Amino acid sequence: MTVSFDPPLDLQTIRIVRAIADTGTITGAAHLLGYSHLRLGQIDEAEKTMRRRWRVPLRTPLTYGFRGAWPDFLLWKGRFEDALAEANEMAASPHPSGHVVGFALAAEALLALGRVDEAKVATKRAADALTAAARSKTSGARLLVMLY
C-alpha cells in the first residue's frame, strides 16, 4: 500500500515548521526550518532563513546553542572566516550553551582554516565550558550537559 500526500509531505513539513517559527513560541523552530530547507536541497532558502533568524533575540539562555545553525551553515558552505566570526560571537555570549556551541564551532572553523593550535585551544575551551555547566546547580545547565 502506498500513501501519497497532497502537497508532498516535505512541503507540508516546511509549512508547519514555518508557521511554528513565525509565531516565536518554540525556540529553535526557526533553525529547524533552516535545516529543513537545507535537507530538501533548498540552499538559498536555507541561507536566507538562517541568516534572518541569527539576530532574533532568544527567550531563554539555555537555547542560545540553537543559534549555532547559522555558523554551522557557513561551515558547510566553506565560508570558514565568516563561520569563525559568528562562532566567536556565540562563544562570547553570557550563556553557557553559547560558550559550548560557540567554542566547538570555532574549533571546527579553525581546523578548516588550517589553524590547528588555535583549534586545540577552542576545543579545550568548549570542553571547559561544558564542565563548568555540569558543575552548575541550575536545571538549565544540567539540561545543557545532557544535550551536549
CSV table of C-alpha atoms in Angstrom, one decimal:
chain,number,residue,atom,x,y,z
A,1,MET,CA,0.0,0.0,0.0
A,2,THR,CA,1.3,3.4,-1.0
A,3,VAL,CA,0.4,6.5,0.8
A,4,SER,CA,0.5,9.8,-1.1
A,5,PHE,CA,0.3,13.3,0.3
A,6,ASP,CA,-1.0,16.4,-1.5
A,7,PRO,CA,1.0,18.6,-1.2
A,8,PRO,CA,4.0,16.3,-0.8
A,9,LEU,CA,5.0,15.6,2.8
A,10,ASP,CA,8.2,17.6,2.6
A,11,LEU,CA,6.3,20.8,1.6
A,12,GLN,CA,3.7,20.1,4.4
A,13,THR,CA,6.6,19.8,6.9
A,14,ILE,CA,8.1,23.1,5.8
A,15,ARG,CA,4.7,24.9,6.1
A,16,ILE,CA,4.2,23.5,9.6
A,17,VAL,CA,7.7,24.4,10.8
A,18,ARG,CA,7.5,27.8,9.2
A,19,ALA,CA,4.2,28.5,11.0
A,20,ILE,CA,5.7,27.5,14.3
A,21,ALA,CA,8.9,29.5,13.7
A,22,ASP,CA,6.9,32.6,12.7
A,23,THR,CA,4.9,32.5,16.0
A,24,GLY,CA,8.1,32.6,18.0
A,25,THR,CA,6.6,30.2,20.5
A,26,ILE,CA,9.0,27.4,20.2
A,27,THR,CA,12.7,28.4,20.5
A,28,GLY,CA,14.8,26.7,17.9
A,29,ALA,CA,11.9,26.2,15.4
A,30,ALA,CA,13.4,28.8,13.1
A,31,HIS,CA,16.6,26.9,13.0
A,32,LEU,CA,14.8,23.7,12.3
A,33,LEU,CA,13.1,25.5,9.4
A,34,GLY,CA,16.5,26.4,8.0
A,35,TYR,CA,17.8,22.9,8.4
A,36,SER,CA,14.6,21.6,6.8
A,37,HIS,CA,15.3,23.8,3.7
A,38,LEU,CA,18.8,22.5,3.6
A,39,ARG,CA,17.8,18.9,3.8
A,40,LEU,CA,15.4,19.5,0.9
A,41,GLY,CA,18.2,21.0,-1.2
A,42,GLN,CA,16.7,24.5,-1.0
A,43,ILE,CA,20.1,26.1,-0.3
A,44,ASP,CA,19.2,29.7,-1.0
A,45,GLU,CA,16.1,29.5,1.2
A,46,ALA,CA,18.1,27.8,4.0
A,47,GLU,CA,20.7,30.5,3.9
A,48,LYS,CA,18.1,33.3,3.9
A,49,THR,CA,16.2,31.7,6.8
A,50,MET,CA,19.2,31.1,9.0
A,51,ARG,CA,20.7,34.5,8.4
A,52,ARG,CA,17.4,36.2,9.2
A,53,ARG,CA,16.9,34.2,12.4
A,54,TRP,CA,20.6,34.7,13.6
A,55,ARG,CA,19.8,38.1,15.1
A,56,VAL,CA,16.4,37.3,16.6
A,57,PRO,CA,16.7,37.5,20.4
A,58,LEU,CA,16.2,34.2,22.2
A,59,ARG,CA,13.9,33.9,25.2
A,60,THR,CA,16.0,31.6,27.4
A,61,PRO,CA,19.7,31.3,27.9
A,62,LEU,CA,19.6,27.5,27.5
A,63,THR,CA,18.5,27.8,23.9
A,64,TYR,CA,21.4,30.0,22.9
A,65,GLY,CA,23.0,27.0,21.4
A,66,PHE,CA,20.3,26.8,18.7
A,67,ARG,CA,21.9,29.9,17.2
A,68,GLY,CA,24.7,27.5,16.0
A,69,ALA,CA,22.7,26.7,12.9
A,70,TRP,CA,24.0,29.8,11.1
A,71,PRO,CA,27.7,29.3,11.8
A,72,ASP,CA,27.2,25.6,11.0
A,73,PHE,CA,25.7,26.5,7.7
A,74,LEU,CA,28.6,28.9,6.9
A,75,LEU,CA,31.0,26.0,7.6
A,76,TRP,CA,29.0,23.8,5.3
A,77,LYS,CA,29.3,26.5,2.6
A,78,GLY,CA,33.1,26.7,3.0
A,79,ARG,CA,32.9,30.2,4.4
A,80,PHE,CA,35.3,29.5,7.3
A,81,GLU,CA,36.3,33.0,8.2
A,82,ASP,CA,32.6,34.1,8.4
A,83,ALA,CA,31.8,31.0,10.5
A,84,LEU,CA,34.7,31.7,12.8
A,85,ALA,CA,33.5,35.3,13.4
A,86,GLU,CA,29.9,34.1,14.2
A,87,ALA,CA,31.1,31.2,16.4
A,88,ASN,CA,33.3,33.6,18.3
A,89,GLU,CA,30.3,35.9,18.9
A,90,MET,CA,28.4,32.9,20.3
A,91,ALA,CA,31.3,32.0,22.5
A,92,ALA,CA,31.4,35.5,23.9
A,93,SER,CA,27.8,35.3,24.9
A,94,PRO,CA,26.8,35.4,28.6
A,95,HIS,CA,25.0,32.0,28.2
A,96,PRO,CA,26.6,28.6,28.9
A,97,SER,CA,25.1,27.0,25.8
A,98,GLY,CA,26.6,29.8,23.7
A,99,HIS,CA,30.0,29.1,25.2
A,100,VAL,CA,29.9,25.4,24.5
A,101,VAL,CA,28.5,25.5,21.0
A,102,GLY,CA,30.4,28.7,20.0
A,103,PHE,CA,33.8,27.3,21.0
A,104,ALA,CA,33.1,24.0,19.4
A,105,LEU,CA,32.1,25.6,16.1
A,106,ALA,CA,35.1,28.0,16.3
A,107,ALA,CA,37.3,24.9,16.7
A,108,GLU,CA,35.8,23.4,13.5
A,109,ALA,CA,36.3,26.6,11.6
A,110,LEU,CA,39.9,26.9,12.8
A,111,LEU,CA,40.6,23.4,11.7
A,112,ALA,CA,39.2,24.1,8.3
A,113,LEU,CA,41.5,27.2,8.1
A,114,GLY,CA,44.5,25.0,9.0
A,115,ARG,CA,45.0,26.8,12.3
A,116,VAL,CA,45.4,23.6,14.3
A,117,ASP,CA,46.9,25.0,17.5
A,118,GLU,CA,44.1,27.6,17.8
A,119,ALA,CA,41.6,24.8,17.2
A,120,LYS,CA,43.0,22.8,20.1
A,121,VAL,CA,42.6,25.8,22.4
A,122,ALA,CA,39.0,26.4,21.2
A,123,THR,CA,38.2,22.7,21.7
A,124,LYS,CA,39.6,22.8,25.3
A,125,ARG,CA,37.5,26.0,25.9
A,126,ALA,CA,34.4,24.2,24.7
A,127,ALA,CA,35.1,21.2,27.0
A,128,ASP,CA,35.8,23.6,29.9
A,129,ALA,CA,32.6,25.4,29.3
A,130,LEU,CA,30.7,22.1,29.3
A,131,THR,CA,32.4,21.0,32.5
A,132,ALA,CA,31.5,24.3,34.2
A,133,ALA,CA,27.9,23.8,33.1
A,134,ALA,CA,28.0,20.4,34.6
A,135,ARG,CA,29.1,21.8,38.0
A,136,SER,CA,26.3,24.4,37.9
A,137,LYS,CA,23.4,23.8,40.2
A,138,THR,CA,20.8,25.2,37.8
A,139,SER,CA,18.4,22.9,36.0
A,140,GLY,CA,19.1,24.7,32.7
A,141,ALA,CA,22.8,24.0,32.9
A,142,ARG,CA,22.2,20.3,33.8
A,143,LEU,CA,19.9,20.0,30.8
A,144,LEU,CA,22.7,21.6,28.6
A,145,VAL,CA,25.1,18.9,29.7
A,146,MET,CA,22.6,16.2,28.8
A,147,LEU,CA,22.1,17.8,25.4
A,148,TYR,CA,25.7,18.1,24.6
